[in-house]
PDB file of C-alpha atoms in Angstrom:
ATOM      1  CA  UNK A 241     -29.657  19.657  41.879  1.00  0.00           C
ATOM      2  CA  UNK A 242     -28.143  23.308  40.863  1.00  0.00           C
ATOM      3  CA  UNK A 243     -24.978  21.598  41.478  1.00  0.00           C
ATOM      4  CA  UNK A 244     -25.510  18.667  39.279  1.00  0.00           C
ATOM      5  CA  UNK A 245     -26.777  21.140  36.585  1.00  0.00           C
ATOM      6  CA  UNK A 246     -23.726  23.367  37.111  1.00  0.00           C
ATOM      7  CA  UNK A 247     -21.278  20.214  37.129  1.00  0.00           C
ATOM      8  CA  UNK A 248     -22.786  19.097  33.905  1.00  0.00           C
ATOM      9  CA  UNK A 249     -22.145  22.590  31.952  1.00  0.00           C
ATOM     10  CA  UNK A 250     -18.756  22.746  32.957  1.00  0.00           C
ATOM     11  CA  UNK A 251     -18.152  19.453  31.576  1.00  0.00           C
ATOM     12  CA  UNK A 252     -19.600  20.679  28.475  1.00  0.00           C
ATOM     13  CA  UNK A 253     -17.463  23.814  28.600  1.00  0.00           C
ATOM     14  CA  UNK A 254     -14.375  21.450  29.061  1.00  0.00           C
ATOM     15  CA  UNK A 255     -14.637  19.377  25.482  1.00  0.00           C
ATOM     16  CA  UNK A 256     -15.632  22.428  23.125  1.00  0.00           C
ATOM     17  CA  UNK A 257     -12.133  23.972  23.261  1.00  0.00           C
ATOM     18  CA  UNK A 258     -11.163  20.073  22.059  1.00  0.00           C
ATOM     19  CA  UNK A 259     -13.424  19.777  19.862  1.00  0.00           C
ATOM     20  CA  UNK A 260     -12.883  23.146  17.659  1.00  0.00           C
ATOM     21  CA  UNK A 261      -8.840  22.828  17.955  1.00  0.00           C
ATOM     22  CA  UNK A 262      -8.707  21.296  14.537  1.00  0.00           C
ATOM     23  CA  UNK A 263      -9.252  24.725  12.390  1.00  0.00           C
ATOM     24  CA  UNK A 264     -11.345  22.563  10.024  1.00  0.00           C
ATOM     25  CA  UNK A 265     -14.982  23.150   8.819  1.00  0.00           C
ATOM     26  CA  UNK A 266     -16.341  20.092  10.047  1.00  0.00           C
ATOM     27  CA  UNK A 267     -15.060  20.312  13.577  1.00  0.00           C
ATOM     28  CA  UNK A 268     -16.435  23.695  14.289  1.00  0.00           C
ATOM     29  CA  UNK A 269     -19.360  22.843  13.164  1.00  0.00           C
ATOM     30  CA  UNK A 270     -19.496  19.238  15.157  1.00  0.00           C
ATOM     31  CA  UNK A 271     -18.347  21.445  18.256  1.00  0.00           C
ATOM     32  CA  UNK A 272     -21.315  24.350  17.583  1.00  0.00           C
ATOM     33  CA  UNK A 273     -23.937  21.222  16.808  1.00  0.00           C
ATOM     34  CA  UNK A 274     -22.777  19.888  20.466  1.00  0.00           C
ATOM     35  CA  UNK A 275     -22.967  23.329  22.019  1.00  0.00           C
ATOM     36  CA  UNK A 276     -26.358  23.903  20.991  1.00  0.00           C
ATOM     37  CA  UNK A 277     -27.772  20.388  21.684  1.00  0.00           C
ATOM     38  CA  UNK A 278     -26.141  20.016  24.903  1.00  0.00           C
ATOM     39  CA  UNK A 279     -27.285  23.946  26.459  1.00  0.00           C
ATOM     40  CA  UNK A 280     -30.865  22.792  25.082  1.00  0.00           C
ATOM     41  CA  UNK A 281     -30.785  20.163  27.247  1.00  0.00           C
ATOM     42  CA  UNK A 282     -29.290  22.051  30.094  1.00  0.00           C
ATOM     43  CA  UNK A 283     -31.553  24.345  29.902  1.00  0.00           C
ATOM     44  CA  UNK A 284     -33.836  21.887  30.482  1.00  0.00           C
ATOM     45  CA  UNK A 285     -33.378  20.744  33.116  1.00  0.00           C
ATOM     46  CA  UNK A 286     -33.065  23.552  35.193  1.00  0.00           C
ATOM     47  CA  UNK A 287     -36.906  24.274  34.051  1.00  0.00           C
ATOM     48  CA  UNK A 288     -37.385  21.109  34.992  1.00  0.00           C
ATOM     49  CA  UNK A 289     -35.691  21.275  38.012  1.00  0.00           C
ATOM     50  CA  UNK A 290     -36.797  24.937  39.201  1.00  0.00           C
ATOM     51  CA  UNK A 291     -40.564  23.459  38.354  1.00  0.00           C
ATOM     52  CA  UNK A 292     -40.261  20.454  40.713  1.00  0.00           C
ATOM     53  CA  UNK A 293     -38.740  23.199  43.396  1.00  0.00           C
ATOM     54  CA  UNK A 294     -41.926  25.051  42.927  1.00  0.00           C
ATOM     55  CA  UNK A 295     -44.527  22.270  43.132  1.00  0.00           C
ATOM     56  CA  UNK A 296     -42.823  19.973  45.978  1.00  0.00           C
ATOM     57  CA  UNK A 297     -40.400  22.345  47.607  1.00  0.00           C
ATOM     58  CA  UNK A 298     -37.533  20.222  47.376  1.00  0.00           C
ATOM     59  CA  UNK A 299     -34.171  20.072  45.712  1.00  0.00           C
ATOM     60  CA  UNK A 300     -33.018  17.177  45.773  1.00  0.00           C
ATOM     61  CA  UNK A 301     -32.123  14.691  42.980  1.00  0.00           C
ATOM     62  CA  UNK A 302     -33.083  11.509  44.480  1.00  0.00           C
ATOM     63  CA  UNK A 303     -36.375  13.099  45.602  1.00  0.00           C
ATOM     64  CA  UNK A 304     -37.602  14.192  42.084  1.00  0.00           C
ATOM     65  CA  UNK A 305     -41.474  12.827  42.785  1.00  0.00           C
ATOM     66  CA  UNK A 306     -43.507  15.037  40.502  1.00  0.00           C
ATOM     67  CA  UNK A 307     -44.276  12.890  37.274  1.00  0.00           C
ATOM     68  CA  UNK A 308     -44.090  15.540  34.574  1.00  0.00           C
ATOM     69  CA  UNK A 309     -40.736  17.218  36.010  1.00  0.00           C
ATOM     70  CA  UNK A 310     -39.338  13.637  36.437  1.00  0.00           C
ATOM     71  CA  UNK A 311     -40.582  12.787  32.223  1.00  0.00           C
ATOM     72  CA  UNK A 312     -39.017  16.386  31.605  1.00  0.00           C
ATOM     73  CA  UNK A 313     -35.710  15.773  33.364  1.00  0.00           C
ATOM     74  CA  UNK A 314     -35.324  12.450  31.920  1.00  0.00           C
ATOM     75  CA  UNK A 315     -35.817  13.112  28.334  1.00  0.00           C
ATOM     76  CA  UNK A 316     -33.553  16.249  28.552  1.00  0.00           C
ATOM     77  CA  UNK A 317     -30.645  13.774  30.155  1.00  0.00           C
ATOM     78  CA  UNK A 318     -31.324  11.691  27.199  1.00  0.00           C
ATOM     79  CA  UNK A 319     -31.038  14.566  24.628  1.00  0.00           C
ATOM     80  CA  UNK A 320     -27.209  14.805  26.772  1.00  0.00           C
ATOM     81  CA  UNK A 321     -26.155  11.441  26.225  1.00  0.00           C
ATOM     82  CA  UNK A 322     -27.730  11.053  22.417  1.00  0.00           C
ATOM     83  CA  UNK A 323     -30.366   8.589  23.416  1.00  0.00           C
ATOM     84  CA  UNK A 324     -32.909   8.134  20.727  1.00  0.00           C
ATOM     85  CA  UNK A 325     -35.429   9.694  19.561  1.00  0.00           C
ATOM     86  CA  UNK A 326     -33.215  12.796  20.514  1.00  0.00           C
ATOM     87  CA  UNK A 327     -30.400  10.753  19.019  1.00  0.00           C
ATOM     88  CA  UNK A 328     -29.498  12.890  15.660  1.00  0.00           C
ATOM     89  CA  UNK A 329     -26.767  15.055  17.084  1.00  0.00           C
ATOM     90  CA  UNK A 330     -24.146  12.134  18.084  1.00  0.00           C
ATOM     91  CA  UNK A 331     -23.115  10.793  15.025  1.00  0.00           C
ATOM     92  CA  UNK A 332     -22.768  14.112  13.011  1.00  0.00           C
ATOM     93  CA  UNK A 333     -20.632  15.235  16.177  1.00  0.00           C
ATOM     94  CA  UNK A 334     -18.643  12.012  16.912  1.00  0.00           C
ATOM     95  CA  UNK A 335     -17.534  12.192  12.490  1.00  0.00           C
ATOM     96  CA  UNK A 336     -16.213  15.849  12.882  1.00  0.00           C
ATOM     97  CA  UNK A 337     -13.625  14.837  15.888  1.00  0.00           C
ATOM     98  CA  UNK A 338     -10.484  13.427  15.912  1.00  0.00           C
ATOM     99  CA  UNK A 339     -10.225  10.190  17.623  1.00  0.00           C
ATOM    100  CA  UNK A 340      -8.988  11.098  20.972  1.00  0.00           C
ATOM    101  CA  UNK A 341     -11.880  13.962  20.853  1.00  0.00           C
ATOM    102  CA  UNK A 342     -14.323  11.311  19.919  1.00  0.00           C
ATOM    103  CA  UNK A 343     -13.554   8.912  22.901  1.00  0.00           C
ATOM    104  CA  UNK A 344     -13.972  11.450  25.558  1.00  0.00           C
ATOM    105  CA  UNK A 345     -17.565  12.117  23.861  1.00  0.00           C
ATOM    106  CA  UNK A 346     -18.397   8.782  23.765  1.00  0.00           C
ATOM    107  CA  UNK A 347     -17.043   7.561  27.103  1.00  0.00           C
ATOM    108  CA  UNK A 348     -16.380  10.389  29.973  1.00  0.00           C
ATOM    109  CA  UNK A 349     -18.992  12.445  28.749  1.00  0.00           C
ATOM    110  CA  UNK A 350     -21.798  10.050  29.583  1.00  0.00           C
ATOM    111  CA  UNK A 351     -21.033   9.554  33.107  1.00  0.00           C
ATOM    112  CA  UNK A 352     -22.643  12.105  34.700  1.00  0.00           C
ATOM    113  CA  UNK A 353     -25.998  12.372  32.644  1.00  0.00           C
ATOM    114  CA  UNK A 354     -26.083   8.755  33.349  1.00  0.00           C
ATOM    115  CA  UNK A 355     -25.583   8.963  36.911  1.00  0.00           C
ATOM    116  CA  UNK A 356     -27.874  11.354  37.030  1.00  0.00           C
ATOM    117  CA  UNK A 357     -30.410   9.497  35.530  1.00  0.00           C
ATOM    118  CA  UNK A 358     -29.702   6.323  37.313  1.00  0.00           C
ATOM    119  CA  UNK A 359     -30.789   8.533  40.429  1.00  0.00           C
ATOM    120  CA  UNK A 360     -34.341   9.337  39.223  1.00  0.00           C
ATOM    121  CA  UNK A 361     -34.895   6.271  37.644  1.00  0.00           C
ATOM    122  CA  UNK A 362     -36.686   4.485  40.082  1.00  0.00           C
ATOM    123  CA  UNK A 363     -39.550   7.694  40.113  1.00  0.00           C
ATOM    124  CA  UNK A 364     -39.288   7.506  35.802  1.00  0.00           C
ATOM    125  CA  UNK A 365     -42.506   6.711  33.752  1.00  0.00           C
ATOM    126  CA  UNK A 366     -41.536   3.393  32.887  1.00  0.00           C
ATOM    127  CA  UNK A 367     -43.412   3.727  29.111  1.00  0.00           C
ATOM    128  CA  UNK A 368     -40.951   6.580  29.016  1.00  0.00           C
ATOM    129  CA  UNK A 369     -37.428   4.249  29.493  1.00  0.00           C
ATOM    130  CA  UNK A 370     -38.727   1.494  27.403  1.00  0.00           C
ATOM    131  CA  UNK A 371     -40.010   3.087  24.536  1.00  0.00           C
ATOM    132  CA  UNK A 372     -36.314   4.979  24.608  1.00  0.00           C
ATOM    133  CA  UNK A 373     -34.868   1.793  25.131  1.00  0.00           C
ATOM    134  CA  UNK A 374     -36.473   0.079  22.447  1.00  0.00           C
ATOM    135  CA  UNK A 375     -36.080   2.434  19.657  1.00  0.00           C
ATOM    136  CA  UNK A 376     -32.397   3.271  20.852  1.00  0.00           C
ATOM    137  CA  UNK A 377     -31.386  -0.334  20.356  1.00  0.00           C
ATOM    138  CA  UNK A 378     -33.306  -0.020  17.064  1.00  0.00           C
ATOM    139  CA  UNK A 379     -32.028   3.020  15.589  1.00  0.00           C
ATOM    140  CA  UNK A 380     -28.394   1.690  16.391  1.00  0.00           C
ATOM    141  CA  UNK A 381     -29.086  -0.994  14.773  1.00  0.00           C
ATOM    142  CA  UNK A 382     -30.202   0.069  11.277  1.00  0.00           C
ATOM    143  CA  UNK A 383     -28.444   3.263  11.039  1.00  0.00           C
ATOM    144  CA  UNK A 384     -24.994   1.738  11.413  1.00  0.00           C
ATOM    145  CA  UNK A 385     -25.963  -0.340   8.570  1.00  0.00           C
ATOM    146  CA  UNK A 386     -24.910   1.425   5.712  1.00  0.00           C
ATOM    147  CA  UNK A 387     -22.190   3.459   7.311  1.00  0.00           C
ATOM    148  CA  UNK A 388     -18.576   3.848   6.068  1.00  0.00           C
ATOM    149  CA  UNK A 389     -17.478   5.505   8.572  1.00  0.00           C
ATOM    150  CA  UNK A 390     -16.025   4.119  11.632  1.00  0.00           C
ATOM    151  CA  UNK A 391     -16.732   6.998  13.699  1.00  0.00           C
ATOM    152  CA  UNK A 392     -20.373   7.015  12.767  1.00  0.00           C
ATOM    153  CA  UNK A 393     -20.889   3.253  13.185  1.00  0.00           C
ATOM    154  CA  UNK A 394     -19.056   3.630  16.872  1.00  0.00           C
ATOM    155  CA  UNK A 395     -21.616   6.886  17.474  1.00  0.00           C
ATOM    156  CA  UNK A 396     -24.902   4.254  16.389  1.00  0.00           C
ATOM    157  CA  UNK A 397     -23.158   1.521  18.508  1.00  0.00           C
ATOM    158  CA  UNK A 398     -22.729   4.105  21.171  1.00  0.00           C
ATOM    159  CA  UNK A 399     -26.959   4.721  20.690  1.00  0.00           C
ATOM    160  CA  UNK A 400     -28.090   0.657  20.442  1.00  0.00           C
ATOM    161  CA  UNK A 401     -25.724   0.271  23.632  1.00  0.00           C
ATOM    162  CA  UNK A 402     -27.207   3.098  25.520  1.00  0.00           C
ATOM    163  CA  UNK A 403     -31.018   1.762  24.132  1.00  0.00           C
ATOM    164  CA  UNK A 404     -30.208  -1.895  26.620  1.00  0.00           C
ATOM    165  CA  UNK A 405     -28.653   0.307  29.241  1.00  0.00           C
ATOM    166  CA  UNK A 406     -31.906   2.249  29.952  1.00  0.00           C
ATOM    167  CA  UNK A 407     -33.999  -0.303  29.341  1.00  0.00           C
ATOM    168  CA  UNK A 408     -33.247  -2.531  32.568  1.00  0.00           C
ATOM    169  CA  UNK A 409     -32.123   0.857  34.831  1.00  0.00           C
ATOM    170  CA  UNK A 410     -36.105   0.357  36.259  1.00  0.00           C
ATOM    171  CA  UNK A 411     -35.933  -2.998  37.344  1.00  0.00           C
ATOM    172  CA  UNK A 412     -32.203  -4.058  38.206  1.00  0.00           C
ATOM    173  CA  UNK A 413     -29.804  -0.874  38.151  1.00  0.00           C
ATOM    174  CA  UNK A 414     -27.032  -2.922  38.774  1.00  0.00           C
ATOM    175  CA  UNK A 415     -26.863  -4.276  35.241  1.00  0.00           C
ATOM    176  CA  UNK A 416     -27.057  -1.209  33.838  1.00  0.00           C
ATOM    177  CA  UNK A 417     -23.814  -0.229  35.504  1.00  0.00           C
ATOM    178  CA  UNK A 418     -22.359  -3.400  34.726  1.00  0.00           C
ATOM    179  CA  UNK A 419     -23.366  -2.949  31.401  1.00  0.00           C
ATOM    180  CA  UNK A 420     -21.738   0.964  31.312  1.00  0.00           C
ATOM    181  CA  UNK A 421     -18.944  -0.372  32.586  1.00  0.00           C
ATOM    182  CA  UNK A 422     -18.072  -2.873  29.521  1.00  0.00           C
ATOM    183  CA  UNK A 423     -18.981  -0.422  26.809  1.00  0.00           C
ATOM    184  CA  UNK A 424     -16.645   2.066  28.188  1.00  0.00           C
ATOM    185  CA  UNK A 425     -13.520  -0.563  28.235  1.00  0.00           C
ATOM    186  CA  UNK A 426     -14.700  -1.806  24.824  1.00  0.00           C
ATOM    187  CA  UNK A 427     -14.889   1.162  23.589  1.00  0.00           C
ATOM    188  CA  UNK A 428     -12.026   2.840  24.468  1.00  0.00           C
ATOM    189  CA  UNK A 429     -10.054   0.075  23.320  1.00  0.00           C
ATOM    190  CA  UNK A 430     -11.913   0.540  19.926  1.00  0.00           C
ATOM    191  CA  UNK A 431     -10.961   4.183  19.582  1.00  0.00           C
ATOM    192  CA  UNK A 432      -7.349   3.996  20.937  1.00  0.00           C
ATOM    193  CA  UNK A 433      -7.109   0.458  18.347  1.00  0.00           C
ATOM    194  CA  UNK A 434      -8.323   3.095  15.546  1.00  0.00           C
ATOM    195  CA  UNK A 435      -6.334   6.125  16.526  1.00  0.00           C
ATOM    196  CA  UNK A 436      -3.015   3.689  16.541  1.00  0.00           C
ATOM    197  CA  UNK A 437      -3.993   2.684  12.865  1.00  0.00           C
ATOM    198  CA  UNK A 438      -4.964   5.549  12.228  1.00  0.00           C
ATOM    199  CA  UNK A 439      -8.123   4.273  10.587  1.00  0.00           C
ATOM    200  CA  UNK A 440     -11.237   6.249   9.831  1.00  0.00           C
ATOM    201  CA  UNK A 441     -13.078   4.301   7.259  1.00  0.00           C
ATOM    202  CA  UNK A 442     -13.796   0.599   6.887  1.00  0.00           C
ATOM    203  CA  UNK A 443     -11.700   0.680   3.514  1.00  0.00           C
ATOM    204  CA  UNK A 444      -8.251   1.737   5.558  1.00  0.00           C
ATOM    205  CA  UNK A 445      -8.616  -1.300   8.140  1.00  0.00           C
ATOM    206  CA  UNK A 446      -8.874  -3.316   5.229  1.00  0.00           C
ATOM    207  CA  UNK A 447      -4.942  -2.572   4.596  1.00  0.00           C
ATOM    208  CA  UNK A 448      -3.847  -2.691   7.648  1.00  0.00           C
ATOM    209  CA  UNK A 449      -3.406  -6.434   7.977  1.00  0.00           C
ATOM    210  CA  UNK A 450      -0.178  -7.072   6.942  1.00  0.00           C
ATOM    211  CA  UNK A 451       1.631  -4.279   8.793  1.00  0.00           C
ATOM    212  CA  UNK A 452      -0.286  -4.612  12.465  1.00  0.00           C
ATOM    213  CA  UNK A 453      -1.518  -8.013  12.832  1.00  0.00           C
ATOM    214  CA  UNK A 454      -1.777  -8.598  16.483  1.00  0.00           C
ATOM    215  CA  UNK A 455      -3.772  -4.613  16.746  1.00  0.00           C
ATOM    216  CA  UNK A 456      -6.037  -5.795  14.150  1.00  0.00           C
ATOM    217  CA  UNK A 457      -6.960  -9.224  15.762  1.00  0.00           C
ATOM    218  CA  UNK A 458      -7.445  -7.028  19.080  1.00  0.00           C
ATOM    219  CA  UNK A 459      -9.452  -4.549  16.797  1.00  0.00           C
ATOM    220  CA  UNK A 460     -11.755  -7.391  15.760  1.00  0.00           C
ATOM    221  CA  UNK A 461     -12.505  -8.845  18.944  1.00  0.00           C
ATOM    222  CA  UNK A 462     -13.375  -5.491  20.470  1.00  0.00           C
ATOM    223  CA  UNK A 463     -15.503  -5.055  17.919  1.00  0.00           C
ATOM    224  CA  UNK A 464     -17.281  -8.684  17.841  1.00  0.00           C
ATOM    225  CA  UNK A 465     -17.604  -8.019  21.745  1.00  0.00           C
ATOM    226  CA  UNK A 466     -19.035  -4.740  21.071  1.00  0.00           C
ATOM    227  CA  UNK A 467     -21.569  -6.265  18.880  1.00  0.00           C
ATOM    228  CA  UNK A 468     -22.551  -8.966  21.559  1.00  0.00           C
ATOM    229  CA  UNK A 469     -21.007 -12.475  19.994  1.00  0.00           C
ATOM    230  CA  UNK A 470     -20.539 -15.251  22.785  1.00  0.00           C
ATOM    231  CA  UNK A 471     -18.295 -15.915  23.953  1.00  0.00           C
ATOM    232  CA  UNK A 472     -17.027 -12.590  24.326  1.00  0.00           C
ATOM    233  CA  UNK A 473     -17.295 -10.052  27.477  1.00  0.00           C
ATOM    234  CA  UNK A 474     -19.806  -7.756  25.244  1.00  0.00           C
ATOM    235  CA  UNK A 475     -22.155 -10.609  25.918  1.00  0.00           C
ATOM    236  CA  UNK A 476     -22.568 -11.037  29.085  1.00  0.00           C
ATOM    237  CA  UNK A 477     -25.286  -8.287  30.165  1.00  0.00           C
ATOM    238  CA  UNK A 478     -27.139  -8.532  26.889  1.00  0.00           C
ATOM    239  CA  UNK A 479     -27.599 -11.974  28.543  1.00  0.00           C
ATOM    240  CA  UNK A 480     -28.256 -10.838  31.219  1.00  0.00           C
ATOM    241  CA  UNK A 481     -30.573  -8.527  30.070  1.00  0.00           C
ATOM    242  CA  UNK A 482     -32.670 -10.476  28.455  1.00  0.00           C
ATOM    243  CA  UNK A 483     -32.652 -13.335  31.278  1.00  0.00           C
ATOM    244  CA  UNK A 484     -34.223 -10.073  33.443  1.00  0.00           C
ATOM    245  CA  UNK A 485     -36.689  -8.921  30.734  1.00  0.00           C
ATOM    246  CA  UNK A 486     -38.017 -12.383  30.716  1.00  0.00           C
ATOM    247  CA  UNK A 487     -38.430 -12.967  33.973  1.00  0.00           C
ATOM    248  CA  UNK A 488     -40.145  -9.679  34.879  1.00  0.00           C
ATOM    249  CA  UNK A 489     -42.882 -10.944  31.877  1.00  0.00           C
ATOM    250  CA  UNK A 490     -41.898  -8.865  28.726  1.00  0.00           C
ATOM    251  CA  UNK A 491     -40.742 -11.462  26.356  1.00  0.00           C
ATOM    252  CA  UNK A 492     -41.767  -9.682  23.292  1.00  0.00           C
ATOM    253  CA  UNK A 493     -39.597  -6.983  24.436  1.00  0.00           C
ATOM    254  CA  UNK A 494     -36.701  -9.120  25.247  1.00  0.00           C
ATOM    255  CA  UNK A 495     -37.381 -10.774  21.578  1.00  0.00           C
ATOM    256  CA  UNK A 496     -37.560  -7.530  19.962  1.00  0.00           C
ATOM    257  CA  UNK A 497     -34.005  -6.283  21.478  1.00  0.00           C
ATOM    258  CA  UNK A 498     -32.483  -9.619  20.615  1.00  0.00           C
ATOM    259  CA  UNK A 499     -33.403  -8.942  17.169  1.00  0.00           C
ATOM    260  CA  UNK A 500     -31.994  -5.285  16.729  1.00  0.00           C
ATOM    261  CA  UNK A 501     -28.712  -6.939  18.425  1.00  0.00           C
ATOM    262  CA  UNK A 502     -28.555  -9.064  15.475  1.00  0.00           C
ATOM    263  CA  UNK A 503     -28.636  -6.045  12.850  1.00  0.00           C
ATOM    264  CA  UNK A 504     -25.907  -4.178  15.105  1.00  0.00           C
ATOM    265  CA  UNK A 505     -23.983  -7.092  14.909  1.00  0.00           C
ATOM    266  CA  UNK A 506     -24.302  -7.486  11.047  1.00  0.00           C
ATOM    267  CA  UNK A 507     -22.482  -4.364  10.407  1.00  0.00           C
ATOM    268  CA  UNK A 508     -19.557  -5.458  13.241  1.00  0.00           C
ATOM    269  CA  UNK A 509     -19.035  -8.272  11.338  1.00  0.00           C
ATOM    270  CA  UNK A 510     -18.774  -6.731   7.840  1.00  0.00           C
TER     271      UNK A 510
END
């Protein structure tokens, strides 16, 4: 567990040279807003971790039994990865980066809270990983809404994809990874599309047409399969999602997800 904890600062160490390289107001101050939020969270869990040491006597990850240490480590992985309600640093962050910055943040960078929480899932207050679920997917979904800006709309897609990733980690992990797996391809084709047009705002892709027409048709299928339209890949483990909700008897949660996919998908298609 120190390990994990020490792996996971160094990784944070890594991207703040990257992110304050542009001399530029907004970038040091999206690279002190990260610093802050993410040695919070580290901090956390080393409480959380040194407190489950104390009461159990064990170290290990995987063995993380005691249920307020396990609620405590779980909601300061979420504050790591920008899962809502500790949500409010990622798309302030993800606007003061440069595109290549931006897809580290939004792809590498969630690996190994993920993992990590993937690990002590299965010993997670399930109320917990719904309710974050739930209003993740939610919050993605209306805050993109009136956004401009394609970095913030990719940060509140980044938050609604994370919100279906944690909500099916308790009963069939495997999705979840799937699930990780296809937003990272989708979107780092997104950000590599954007940093090739060199597009920031919804305005500039707007012009782009006539010059790069095969990049733009490739820009607006990654973004249709972000936003979940069959018969794209980005469909798949909503589907799949939602098949599992069902079955495990939480339709009105599986109806209330489908729904906040619809109002991500809104602001894809605009």
């Amino acid at each position: 567990r120190f390990l994990a904890w020490m792996g996971l600062e160094i990784n944070t160490m890594a991207i703040i040279p990257l992110m304050a390289q542009q001399h530029h107001p907004r970038a040091t101050e999206a690279a002190t807003k990260y610093f802050l939020t993410q040695a919070t969270a580290a901090a956390m869990i080393l409480f959380a971790s040194t407190t489950n040491a104390w009461i159990t006597g064990d170290w290990n990850i995987p063995q993380t039994s005691h249920p307020a240490t396990t609620s405590l480590l779980t909601l300061a992985l979420a504050l790591k990865i920008g899962l809502a309600p500790m949500h409010f640093w990622l798309p302030e962050v993800l606007q003061g980066l440069n595109l290549t910055t931006g897809l580290i943040l939004s792809t590498w960078q969630k690996l190994a809270p993920f993992i990590l929480i993937y690990q002590i899932a299965p010993n997670t207050n399930l109320t917990i990983l719904m309710s974050m679920g739930i209003l993740s997917t939610l919050i993605g979904g209306w805050g993109g809404l009136n956004q401009t800006q394609l970095r913030k709309i990719l940060a509140y897609s980044s938050i609604a994809h994370l919100g279906w990733m944690i909500i099916i980690l308790h009963f069939m992990p495997a999705l979840t990874l799937l699930n990780l797996t296809i937003y990272i391809i989708m979107t780092s084709t997104m950000f590599l599309s954007l940093k090739n047009l060199s597009a920031t705002k919804i305005n500039s892709l707007a012009i782009t047409w006539p010059k790069t027409p095969t990049l733009m048709v490739l820009t607006m299928l990654s973004l249709l399969s972000l936003g979940g339209l069959p018969p794209l890949t980005g469909f798949m483990p909503k589907w799949l999602i939602l098949q599992e909700l069902t079955k495990q008897n939480l339709p009105i949660t599986a109806t209330i997800m489908a729904m906040s996919a619809l109002l991500s998908l809104f602001f894809y298609l605009r």
